[in-house]
């Protein structure tokens, strides 16, 4: 199965998952608010964001494992059993630390999330239940392994199982009056289902997940070279390389670029895949120590990077609850929800493709790698525009239909959520470029600056702009740091054209602005049923998205690019280039 087909399957699976969660959220969230009450619902949402902070106690472990696992699967360094031995030991330590920290939060939870006396005991019990789920998350390294096999659709399928289990139990518990503790139990059951599924899949492949030490020499039979052991690795690699070579030859005939690509390909394979398999490390313990040292060297910059991202994305509800009122979190959640779902779906495109990009990089095909990242950047920006323009126009009608007018927090919250949701998926694409190449240390100063600026702006703007303050802080901090400076780093560290990166982000914006202005002018003239009924809202939103997609497709992509994307999709679906 080619990289393109795996990425397409992953993205389609992610789109299906988003559709299920969106429909489920439309039905479930109002029921939870009604059965739990606004204060309990807001406290649960705030606790979920606080738990996201506790996940930082793996100190960047999961992100650090990605380049090591990707390289091991590509045959570029380190046997898979050795990497898994280090991953398992480190993950178990991190899981225990997170669980202990969750228990330690019980005495101070009332200060972090101020609730009434009637909810305090319920919230503390939920903390204890959540600690078990954080301990189970020590198996997250298995998820990273499956993603490195370029099988994100497997992870998404298990995520769907997790969502169904969590939602069903959460609804039943809320209806039965189990309060916040019932929500925590639902989340725990879903977490257990997800991780048991991950482990079962890898054990069926005879993957040595729980080995204590690596073998003394690399064992080709013990390290699956492909995502599926039933597939021929040479067939996969040849299919991938033939596909990439044909696409590159069609899209650029520049002699210098071809020379660079050939030079990269000549250098890359000699760095690892063609080494003598009999020249393994002196001992399994020595290789394990070497991999452990490399893992720790990656963890520090990735942890700092994740800490900055956490301050930007998972502090908003906490700030609203602490500075305003826990009940205000409910309206904050409903108003920004659709923009967040679109952001997550667009970001899933990079989640579905990073493993393939890492394979290109570690196989030595550096010029092809850079070309794919530029294409992915433009596609990500274009998809964000297509999804967010209807959100900007119709979010008020959506929230009023979904939860009621009392839960709509205003146009400023919508605009800030849309701005943040455009910027973040683009920076996610760029972040993966540093992560899969092991160059994430270069992002540390920018991440620290973004986190400090975001926290200062969020806290400073909340007294002036209310619940919109945290979102404004997020959007402004990312625009002032990652959006303009990260391309400079990519040019310096990875050899990208900075100008082409900026152009890829800006390409769909003119069409998006024009579509928004046209929609803003036409919206008051449409019949009332178009914005006050679900059928009308679906039709209105769908037509807006189609018109916006047509405008973006015609203006942001030239004819050759449109043909190239069409051929890739047809190749992935039919197994051949049209």
Coordinates of C-alpha atoms in Angstrom, one line a residue:
X1 CA 0.0 0.0 0.0
X2 CA 1.5 3.4 -1.0
X3 CA 2.1 6.4 1.2
X4 CA -0.6 8.3 -0.6
X5 CA -3.2 5.6 -0.1
X6 CA -2.4 5.2 3.6
X7 CA -2.6 8.9 4.1
X8 CA -6.0 9.1 2.2
X9 CA -7.4 6.2 4.3
X10 CA -6.3 7.9 7.4
X11 CA -7.8 11.3 6.5
X12 CA -11.1 9.7 5.4
X13 CA -11.2 7.8 8.6
X14 CA -10.6 11.0 10.5
X15 CA -13.3 12.7 8.6
X16 CA -15.7 9.9 9.5
X17 CA -14.7 10.1 13.1
X18 CA -15.3 13.9 13.1
X19 CA -18.7 13.5 11.6
X20 CA -19.7 10.9 14.2
X21 CA -18.4 13.1 17.1
X22 CA -20.1 16.2 15.6
X23 CA -23.4 14.5 15.4
X24 CA -22.9 12.9 18.7
X25 CA -22.0 16.2 20.3
X26 CA -25.1 17.9 18.8
X27 CA -27.2 15.4 20.6
X28 CA -25.2 14.7 23.7
X29 CA -23.9 18.0 25.0
X30 CA -27.3 19.7 25.6
X31 CA -28.5 16.5 27.5
X32 CA -25.4 16.6 29.7
X33 CA -25.8 20.2 30.5
X34 CA -29.5 19.6 31.4
X35 CA -28.8 16.5 33.5
X36 CA -25.6 17.7 35.2
X37 CA -26.3 21.4 35.4
X38 CA -24.2 24.2 33.9
X39 CA -21.8 24.4 36.9
X40 CA -21.1 20.7 37.0
X41 CA -20.7 20.6 33.2
X42 CA -18.3 23.5 33.2
X43 CA -16.3 22.0 36.1
X44 CA -16.0 18.7 34.1
X45 CA -14.8 20.6 31.0
X46 CA -12.3 22.6 33.1
X47 CA -11.0 19.3 34.8
X48 CA -10.5 17.8 31.3
X49 CA -8.2 20.7 30.5
X50 CA -6.4 20.3 33.8
X51 CA -5.8 16.6 33.0
X52 CA -4.4 17.7 29.7
X53 CA -1.8 19.5 31.7
X54 CA -1.0 16.4 33.7
X55 CA -0.2 14.5 30.5
X56 CA 2.8 16.8 30.2
X57 CA 4.4 14.7 32.9
X58 CA 5.6 12.3 30.3
X59 CA 8.1 15.1 29.5
X60 CA 7.7 14.9 25.7
X61 CA 8.0 11.1 25.6
X62 CA 5.5 10.3 22.9
X63 CA 6.8 12.9 20.5
X64 CA 10.3 11.8 21.1
X65 CA 9.5 8.2 20.3
X66 CA 8.2 9.1 16.8
X67 CA 11.5 9.7 15.1
X68 CA 13.1 6.6 16.7
X69 CA 10.3 4.3 15.8
X70 CA 10.0 5.7 12.3
X71 CA 13.7 5.3 11.7
X72 CA 13.7 1.7 13.1
X73 CA 10.8 0.7 10.9
X74 CA 12.7 2.2 7.9
X75 CA 15.8 0.2 8.8
X76 CA 17.8 3.4 9.4
X77 CA 19.1 2.8 12.9
X78 CA 18.2 0.8 16.0
X79 CA 16.3 -2.5 16.1
X80 CA 12.5 -2.3 16.8
X81 CA 12.7 -4.5 19.9
X82 CA 15.4 -2.3 21.4
X83 CA 13.4 0.9 20.7
X84 CA 10.2 -0.8 22.2
X85 CA 12.1 -1.9 25.3
X86 CA 13.2 1.7 26.0
X87 CA 9.7 3.0 25.1
X88 CA 7.9 0.6 27.4
X89 CA 10.1 1.3 30.4
X90 CA 9.9 5.1 30.0
X91 CA 6.2 5.0 29.4
X92 CA 5.5 3.0 32.5
X93 CA 7.4 5.5 34.6
X94 CA 5.6 8.4 33.0
X95 CA 2.2 6.8 33.6
X96 CA 2.9 6.2 37.3
X97 CA 4.1 9.8 37.7
X98 CA 0.9 11.2 36.0
X99 CA -1.3 9.1 38.2
X100 CA 0.4 10.2 41.4
X101 CA 0.2 13.9 40.3
X102 CA -3.5 13.4 39.7
X103 CA -4.0 12.1 43.2
X104 CA -1.9 14.9 44.6
X105 CA -4.3 17.4 43.0
X106 CA -7.3 16.2 45.0
X107 CA -6.7 18.4 48.1
X108 CA -6.2 21.6 46.0
X109 CA -8.8 21.0 43.3
X110 CA -11.3 23.4 44.9
X111 CA -8.8 26.2 44.5
X112 CA -8.0 25.3 40.9
X113 CA -11.7 24.8 39.9
X114 CA -13.9 26.8 42.3
X115 CA -17.2 25.0 42.7
X116 CA -20.0 25.0 45.2
X117 CA -19.8 22.9 48.4
X118 CA -22.3 20.4 46.9
X119 CA -20.0 19.6 44.0
X120 CA -16.6 19.5 45.8
X121 CA -16.8 15.9 46.9
X122 CA -18.0 14.8 43.5
X123 CA -15.1 16.6 41.8
X124 CA -12.5 15.1 44.1
X125 CA -13.9 11.6 43.5
X126 CA -13.6 12.2 39.8
X127 CA -10.0 13.1 40.3
X128 CA -9.2 9.7 41.8
X129 CA -11.0 7.9 39.0
X130 CA -9.1 9.9 36.4
X131 CA -5.8 8.9 38.0
X132 CA -6.5 5.3 36.9
X133 CA -7.0 6.4 33.3
X134 CA -3.7 8.3 33.4
X135 CA -2.0 5.2 34.5
X136 CA -3.5 3.2 31.6
X137 CA -2.2 5.9 29.2
X138 CA 1.3 4.5 29.8
X139 CA 0.5 2.3 26.8
X140 CA 0.4 5.3 24.5
X141 CA 3.7 4.3 22.9
X142 CA 1.8 1.5 21.1
X143 CA -0.3 4.2 19.5
X144 CA 2.8 5.9 18.3
X145 CA 4.1 2.6 16.9
X146 CA 0.9 2.1 14.8
X147 CA 1.0 5.6 13.5
X148 CA 4.7 5.2 12.5
X149 CA 3.5 2.1 10.5
X150 CA 1.5 4.6 8.5
X151 CA -1.8 3.1 9.7
X152 CA -3.6 6.1 11.4
X153 CA -7.0 4.6 10.3
X154 CA -6.4 1.8 12.9
X155 CA -5.9 4.4 15.7
X156 CA -9.0 6.3 14.5
X157 CA -11.1 3.2 14.5
X158 CA -10.2 2.5 18.1
X159 CA -10.8 6.2 18.9
X160 CA -14.3 5.7 17.6
X161 CA -14.8 2.7 20.0
X162 CA -13.4 4.9 22.8
X163 CA -15.8 7.7 22.0
X164 CA -18.9 5.4 21.8
X165 CA -18.0 3.7 25.1
X166 CA -17.3 7.0 26.9
X167 CA -20.4 8.8 25.6
X168 CA -22.8 5.9 26.4
X169 CA -21.6 5.6 30.0
X170 CA -21.4 9.4 30.4
X171 CA -25.0 9.8 29.3
X172 CA -26.2 6.9 31.5
X173 CA -24.3 8.3 34.5
X174 CA -25.6 11.8 34.0
X175 CA -29.2 10.6 33.6
X176 CA -28.8 8.5 36.8
X177 CA -27.5 11.5 38.8
X178 CA -23.9 10.2 39.1
X179 CA -22.6 13.7 38.5
X180 CA -18.9 14.5 37.6
X181 CA -17.8 11.1 38.9
X182 CA -20.0 9.4 36.3
X183 CA -18.3 11.4 33.6
X184 CA -14.9 10.3 34.9
X185 CA -16.0 6.6 34.9
X186 CA -17.1 6.9 31.3
X187 CA -13.8 8.4 30.3
X188 CA -11.9 5.6 32.1
X189 CA -13.8 2.9 30.4
X190 CA -13.2 4.5 27.0
X191 CA -9.5 4.8 27.7
X192 CA -9.2 1.1 28.7
X193 CA -11.0 0.0 25.5
X194 CA -8.8 2.1 23.3
X195 CA -5.5 0.9 24.8
X196 CA -6.5 -2.7 25.1
X197 CA -7.3 -2.6 21.4
X198 CA -3.9 -1.1 20.5
X199 CA -2.1 -3.8 22.4
X200 CA -4.2 -6.6 21.0
X201 CA -3.4 -5.5 17.4
X202 CA 0.3 -5.4 18.0
X203 CA 0.4 -8.7 19.9
X204 CA -1.3 -10.4 16.9
X205 CA 1.6 -9.2 14.8
X206 CA 4.0 -10.8 17.4
X207 CA 5.4 -7.4 18.1
X208 CA 7.7 -7.6 21.2
X209 CA 5.9 -4.9 23.2
X210 CA 6.9 -6.0 26.6
X211 CA 10.5 -7.1 26.2
X212 CA 13.0 -6.1 28.9
X213 CA 16.1 -5.9 26.8
X214 CA 17.0 -5.8 23.1
X215 CA 18.6 -8.8 21.4
X216 CA 22.4 -8.8 21.1
X217 CA 22.3 -8.4 17.4
X218 CA 19.6 -6.9 15.0
X219 CA 17.2 -9.7 14.1
X220 CA 15.6 -9.0 10.7
X221 CA 12.8 -11.3 11.5
X222 CA 12.0 -9.5 14.7
X223 CA 11.7 -6.0 13.2
X224 CA 8.7 -5.6 10.9
X225 CA 9.7 -3.4 8.0
X226 CA 6.2 -2.5 7.0
X227 CA 3.0 -1.5 8.6
X228 CA 1.4 -4.8 7.6
X229 CA 3.5 -8.1 8.0
X230 CA 1.5 -9.7 5.2
X231 CA 2.8 -7.2 2.7
X232 CA 6.0 -7.4 0.7
X233 CA 8.3 -4.6 1.9
X234 CA 10.1 -4.3 -1.4
X235 CA 6.8 -4.0 -3.2
X236 CA 5.7 -1.2 -0.9
X237 CA 9.0 0.7 -1.1
X238 CA 9.1 0.3 -4.9
X239 CA 5.5 1.5 -5.2
X240 CA 6.2 4.5 -3.0
X241 CA 9.4 5.5 -4.8
X242 CA 7.9 5.0 -8.3
X243 CA 4.9 7.1 -7.3
X244 CA 7.1 9.9 -5.9
X245 CA 9.5 9.8 -8.8
X246 CA 6.8 10.0 -11.4
X247 CA 5.1 12.9 -9.6
X248 CA 8.4 14.8 -9.2
X249 CA 9.3 14.4 -12.8
X250 CA 5.9 15.8 -13.9
X251 CA 5.9 18.7 -11.5
X252 CA 9.4 20.0 -12.0
X253 CA 11.9 19.5 -14.8
X254 CA 14.5 21.8 -13.4
X255 CA 18.0 20.2 -13.8
X256 CA 19.4 21.5 -10.5
X257 CA 16.5 20.1 -8.5
X258 CA 16.8 16.7 -10.2
X259 CA 20.5 16.7 -9.3
X260 CA 19.8 17.6 -5.7
X261 CA 17.2 14.8 -5.5
X262 CA 19.6 12.3 -6.9
X263 CA 22.3 13.4 -4.5
X264 CA 20.0 13.0 -1.5
X265 CA 18.9 9.5 -2.7
X266 CA 22.5 8.4 -3.1
X267 CA 23.4 9.7 0.4
X268 CA 20.3 8.5 2.3
X269 CA 20.4 4.8 1.8
X270 CA 24.0 4.6 2.8
X271 CA 23.2 6.1 6.2
X272 CA 21.6 3.0 7.5
X273 CA 19.4 0.7 5.4
X274 CA 22.3 -1.0 3.5
X275 CA 24.5 -1.6 6.5
X276 CA 25.7 -5.1 7.1
X277 CA 23.0 -6.7 9.3
X278 CA 25.8 -8.8 11.0
X279 CA 27.5 -5.6 12.3
X280 CA 25.0 -5.0 15.1
X281 CA 25.8 -3.3 18.4
X282 CA 28.3 -5.0 20.7
X283 CA 25.5 -5.9 23.1
X284 CA 21.7 -5.5 23.5
X285 CA 22.2 -3.6 26.7
X286 CA 24.6 -1.2 25.0
X287 CA 22.1 -0.5 22.2
X288 CA 19.4 0.1 24.8
X289 CA 21.6 2.6 26.6
X290 CA 22.4 4.4 23.4
X291 CA 18.7 4.6 22.4
X292 CA 17.8 5.7 26.0
X293 CA 20.3 8.5 25.8
X294 CA 19.1 9.6 22.4
X295 CA 15.5 9.5 23.6
X296 CA 16.3 11.7 26.6
X297 CA 18.1 14.2 24.4
X298 CA 14.9 14.6 22.3
X299 CA 12.6 14.8 25.3
X300 CA 13.7 18.1 26.7
X301 CA 13.0 20.3 23.6
X302 CA 9.8 18.4 22.8
X303 CA 8.6 18.8 26.4
X304 CA 9.2 22.6 26.3
X305 CA 7.5 22.7 22.9
X306 CA 4.5 20.8 24.3
X307 CA 4.4 22.9 27.4
X308 CA 4.1 26.0 25.2
X309 CA 1.3 24.4 23.2
X310 CA -0.5 23.3 26.3
X311 CA -0.5 26.8 27.7
X312 CA -2.0 28.0 24.5
X313 CA -4.7 25.3 23.9
X314 CA -5.6 23.9 27.3
X315 CA -5.7 26.8 29.6
X316 CA -8.6 28.8 28.2
X317 CA -11.4 27.1 30.1
X318 CA -9.3 27.2 33.3
X319 CA -8.9 31.0 32.9
X320 CA -12.6 31.5 32.3
X321 CA -13.5 29.4 35.3
X322 CA -11.0 31.0 37.6
X323 CA -11.4 34.7 36.5
X324 CA -15.1 34.7 35.6
X325 CA -17.3 31.8 36.6
X326 CA -17.3 28.0 36.0
X327 CA -20.9 28.4 34.6
X328 CA -19.5 30.6 31.9
X329 CA -17.4 27.7 30.6
X330 CA -20.5 26.1 29.1
X331 CA -21.2 29.0 26.7
X332 CA -17.5 29.3 26.0
X333 CA -17.5 25.6 25.0
X334 CA -20.6 25.8 22.8
X335 CA -19.5 28.9 21.0
X336 CA -16.0 27.8 20.0
X337 CA -16.9 24.1 19.5
X338 CA -17.6 24.0 15.7
X339 CA -14.4 26.0 15.0
X340 CA -12.4 23.5 17.2
X341 CA -13.9 20.5 15.3
X342 CA -12.9 22.0 12.0
X343 CA -9.5 22.8 13.3
X344 CA -9.1 19.2 14.5
X345 CA -10.3 17.7 11.2
X346 CA -7.8 19.8 9.2
X347 CA -5.0 19.1 11.6
X348 CA -5.8 15.4 11.1
X349 CA -4.4 15.8 7.6
X350 CA -0.9 16.2 9.0
X351 CA -1.5 13.4 11.5
X352 CA -2.4 11.1 8.6
X353 CA 0.7 12.1 6.6
X354 CA 3.6 12.7 9.0
X355 CA 4.7 9.1 9.1
X356 CA 5.0 9.0 5.3
X357 CA 6.9 12.3 5.3
X358 CA 9.2 10.9 7.9
X359 CA 9.8 7.8 5.8
X360 CA 10.7 10.1 2.8
X361 CA 13.2 12.0 5.0
X362 CA 14.8 9.0 6.6
X363 CA 15.1 7.3 3.2
X364 CA 17.2 10.2 1.9
X365 CA 14.6 11.7 -0.5
X366 CA 15.0 15.2 0.9
X367 CA 13.9 17.2 -2.1
X368 CA 10.7 15.2 -2.5
X369 CA 10.1 15.6 1.2
X370 CA 10.3 19.4 1.0
X371 CA 8.0 19.5 -2.0
X372 CA 5.4 17.4 -0.2
X373 CA 5.5 19.7 2.9
X374 CA 4.9 22.8 0.7
X375 CA 2.0 21.0 -1.0
X376 CA 0.6 19.9 2.4
X377 CA 0.9 23.5 3.8
X378 CA -1.2 25.0 1.0
X379 CA -3.8 22.2 1.2
X380 CA -4.1 22.6 5.0
X381 CA -4.6 26.4 4.7
X382 CA -7.1 25.9 1.9
X383 CA -9.2 23.3 3.8
X384 CA -9.2 25.6 6.9
X385 CA -10.6 28.5 4.8
X386 CA -13.3 26.3 3.3
X387 CA -14.4 25.1 6.7
X388 CA -14.1 28.3 8.7
X389 CA -15.8 30.8 6.3
X390 CA -19.3 29.1 6.9
X391 CA -18.5 29.0 10.6
X392 CA -17.8 32.7 10.7
X393 CA -21.1 33.4 9.0
X394 CA -23.4 30.8 10.7
X395 CA -22.0 30.0 14.1
X396 CA -24.6 32.1 16.0
X397 CA -27.5 30.3 14.3
X398 CA -25.7 26.9 14.9
X399 CA -25.3 27.5 18.7
X400 CA -28.8 28.9 19.1
X401 CA -30.2 25.7 17.5
X402 CA -27.9 23.4 19.3
X403 CA -27.9 24.7 22.9
X404 CA -30.0 27.9 23.1
X405 CA -29.2 31.6 22.8
X406 CA -28.1 31.8 26.4
X407 CA -25.1 29.7 25.5
X408 CA -23.9 31.9 22.6
X409 CA -20.9 34.0 23.9
X410 CA -20.8 36.5 21.0
X411 CA -19.3 37.3 17.6
X412 CA -15.9 38.2 19.1
X413 CA -15.5 34.7 20.5
X414 CA -16.5 33.3 17.1
X415 CA -14.0 35.5 15.3
X416 CA -11.2 34.7 17.7
X417 CA -11.9 31.0 17.5
X418 CA -11.9 31.1 13.7
X419 CA -8.6 33.0 13.6
X420 CA -6.9 30.5 16.0
X421 CA -8.3 27.6 14.1
X422 CA -6.8 28.8 10.9
X423 CA -3.3 29.3 12.3
X424 CA -2.9 26.2 14.4
X425 CA -3.3 23.5 11.7
X426 CA -0.7 25.1 9.6
X427 CA 1.8 25.3 12.5
X428 CA 1.0 21.6 13.2
X429 CA 2.2 20.7 9.7
X430 CA 5.4 22.6 10.3
X431 CA 5.9 21.2 13.8
X432 CA 5.9 17.7 12.5
X433 CA 8.7 18.6 10.1
X434 CA 11.0 19.3 13.1
X435 CA 9.7 16.4 15.1
X436 CA 10.2 13.5 12.6
X437 CA 13.6 14.8 11.7
X438 CA 14.7 15.1 15.3
X439 CA 15.3 18.9 15.0
X440 CA 12.6 20.0 17.4
X441 CA 15.3 21.7 19.7
X442 CA 15.2 24.6 17.2
X443 CA 11.6 25.4 18.2
X444 CA 12.3 25.8 21.9
X445 CA 12.9 29.6 22.0
X446 CA 9.9 30.3 19.9
X447 CA 7.7 28.0 21.9
X448 CA 8.7 29.7 25.2
X449 CA 8.0 33.1 23.7
X450 CA 4.6 32.0 22.4
X451 CA 3.6 30.4 25.7
X452 CA 4.6 33.5 27.8
X453 CA 2.9 35.9 25.3
X454 CA -0.3 33.7 25.2
X455 CA -0.6 33.5 28.9
X456 CA 0.0 37.2 29.4
X457 CA -2.5 38.2 26.7
X458 CA -5.1 35.7 27.8
X459 CA -5.1 36.9 31.4
X460 CA -4.7 40.5 30.5
X461 CA -7.5 40.6 27.9
X462 CA -10.1 38.5 29.9
X463 CA -11.1 41.4 32.2
X464 CA -11.7 43.6 29.2
X465 CA -13.2 41.2 26.7
X466 CA -14.7 38.5 29.0
X467 CA -14.7 34.9 27.7
X468 CA -13.2 36.1 24.3
X469 CA -10.0 37.1 26.1
X470 CA -8.3 33.6 26.2
X471 CA -9.1 32.9 22.5
X472 CA -7.8 36.4 21.5
X473 CA -4.6 35.6 23.4
X474 CA -4.2 32.3 21.6
X475 CA -4.7 33.8 18.2
X476 CA -2.5 36.8 18.7
X477 CA 0.3 34.8 20.3
X478 CA 0.4 32.3 17.5
X479 CA 0.2 34.9 14.8
X480 CA 3.1 36.8 16.4
X481 CA 5.4 33.8 16.8
X482 CA 4.8 30.6 14.9
X483 CA 3.0 31.9 11.8
X484 CA 5.8 34.2 10.7
X485 CA 8.9 32.9 12.5
X486 CA 8.6 29.1 12.1
X487 CA 9.1 29.3 8.3
X488 CA 12.4 31.1 8.9
X489 CA 13.5 28.2 11.1
X490 CA 12.5 25.7 8.5
X491 CA 14.6 27.6 5.9
X492 CA 17.6 27.7 8.2
X493 CA 17.4 24.1 9.6
X494 CA 15.7 22.1 6.9
X495 CA 16.5 23.9 3.6
X496 CA 12.9 25.1 2.8
X497 CA 12.2 28.2 0.8
X498 CA 10.8 30.7 3.3
X499 CA 9.0 32.7 0.6
X500 CA 7.3 29.6 -0.8
X501 CA 6.0 28.7 2.7
X502 CA 4.5 32.1 3.3
X503 CA 3.0 32.0 -0.2
X504 CA 1.4 28.6 0.5
X505 CA -0.3 29.9 3.6
X506 CA -1.5 33.1 2.0
X507 CA -2.7 31.5 -1.3
X508 CA -6.3 30.7 -0.2
X509 CA -6.9 33.8 1.9
X510 CA -8.1 36.2 -0.9
X511 CA -10.8 33.8 -2.1
X512 CA -11.8 33.2 1.6
X513 CA -12.2 36.9 2.3
X514 CA -14.2 37.4 -0.8
X515 CA -16.5 34.5 0.0
X516 CA -17.0 35.8 3.5
X517 CA -17.9 39.3 2.3
X518 CA -20.3 37.9 -0.3
X519 CA -21.9 35.7 2.4
X520 CA -22.2 38.5 4.9
X521 CA -24.0 40.6 2.2
X522 CA -26.3 37.8 1.2
X523 CA -27.1 36.3 4.6
X524 CA -29.8 39.0 5.6
X525 CA -31.6 38.3 2.4
X526 CA -32.1 34.6 2.7
X527 CA -35.4 33.2 4.1
X528 CA -35.7 32.9 7.9
X529 CA -35.9 29.1 7.7
X530 CA -32.4 28.9 6.2
X531 CA -30.9 29.9 9.6
X532 CA -33.5 28.8 12.1
X533 CA -34.0 25.2 11.2
X534 CA -31.4 22.3 11.0
X535 CA -32.3 21.5 7.4
X536 CA -31.9 25.1 6.3
X537 CA -28.7 25.5 8.2
X538 CA -27.2 22.4 6.6
X539 CA -28.2 23.6 3.1
X540 CA -27.0 27.1 3.7
X541 CA -23.7 25.9 5.2
X542 CA -23.1 23.3 2.5
X543 CA -23.7 25.8 -0.3
X544 CA -21.4 28.3 1.4
X545 CA -18.6 25.6 1.7
X546 CA -19.0 24.5 -1.9
X547 CA -18.8 28.1 -3.3
X548 CA -15.8 28.8 -1.1
X549 CA -14.1 25.5 -2.1
X550 CA -14.6 26.4 -5.8
X551 CA -13.2 29.9 -5.3
X552 CA -10.2 28.6 -3.4
X553 CA -9.6 25.8 -5.8
X554 CA -9.5 28.1 -8.8
X555 CA -7.4 30.8 -7.3
X556 CA -5.1 29.1 -4.9
X557 CA -4.1 26.1 -7.1
X558 CA -3.0 26.3 -10.7
X559 CA -4.1 23.8 -13.3
X560 CA -1.1 21.5 -12.8
X561 CA -1.6 21.4 -9.0
X562 CA -5.3 20.6 -9.4
X563 CA -4.4 17.8 -11.9
X564 CA -1.8 16.5 -9.5
X565 CA -4.1 16.3 -6.6
X566 CA -6.8 14.7 -8.7
X567 CA -4.4 12.0 -9.9
X568 CA -3.2 11.3 -6.4
X569 CA -6.7 10.7 -5.2
X570 CA -7.6 8.5 -8.1
X571 CA -4.3 6.6 -7.7
X572 CA -5.1 6.0 -4.0
X573 CA -8.7 5.0 -4.7
X574 CA -8.2 2.9 -7.8
X575 CA -4.6 1.8 -7.3
X576 CA -3.4 3.4 -10.4
X577 CA -2.8 6.9 -11.8
X578 CA -5.7 8.1 -14.0

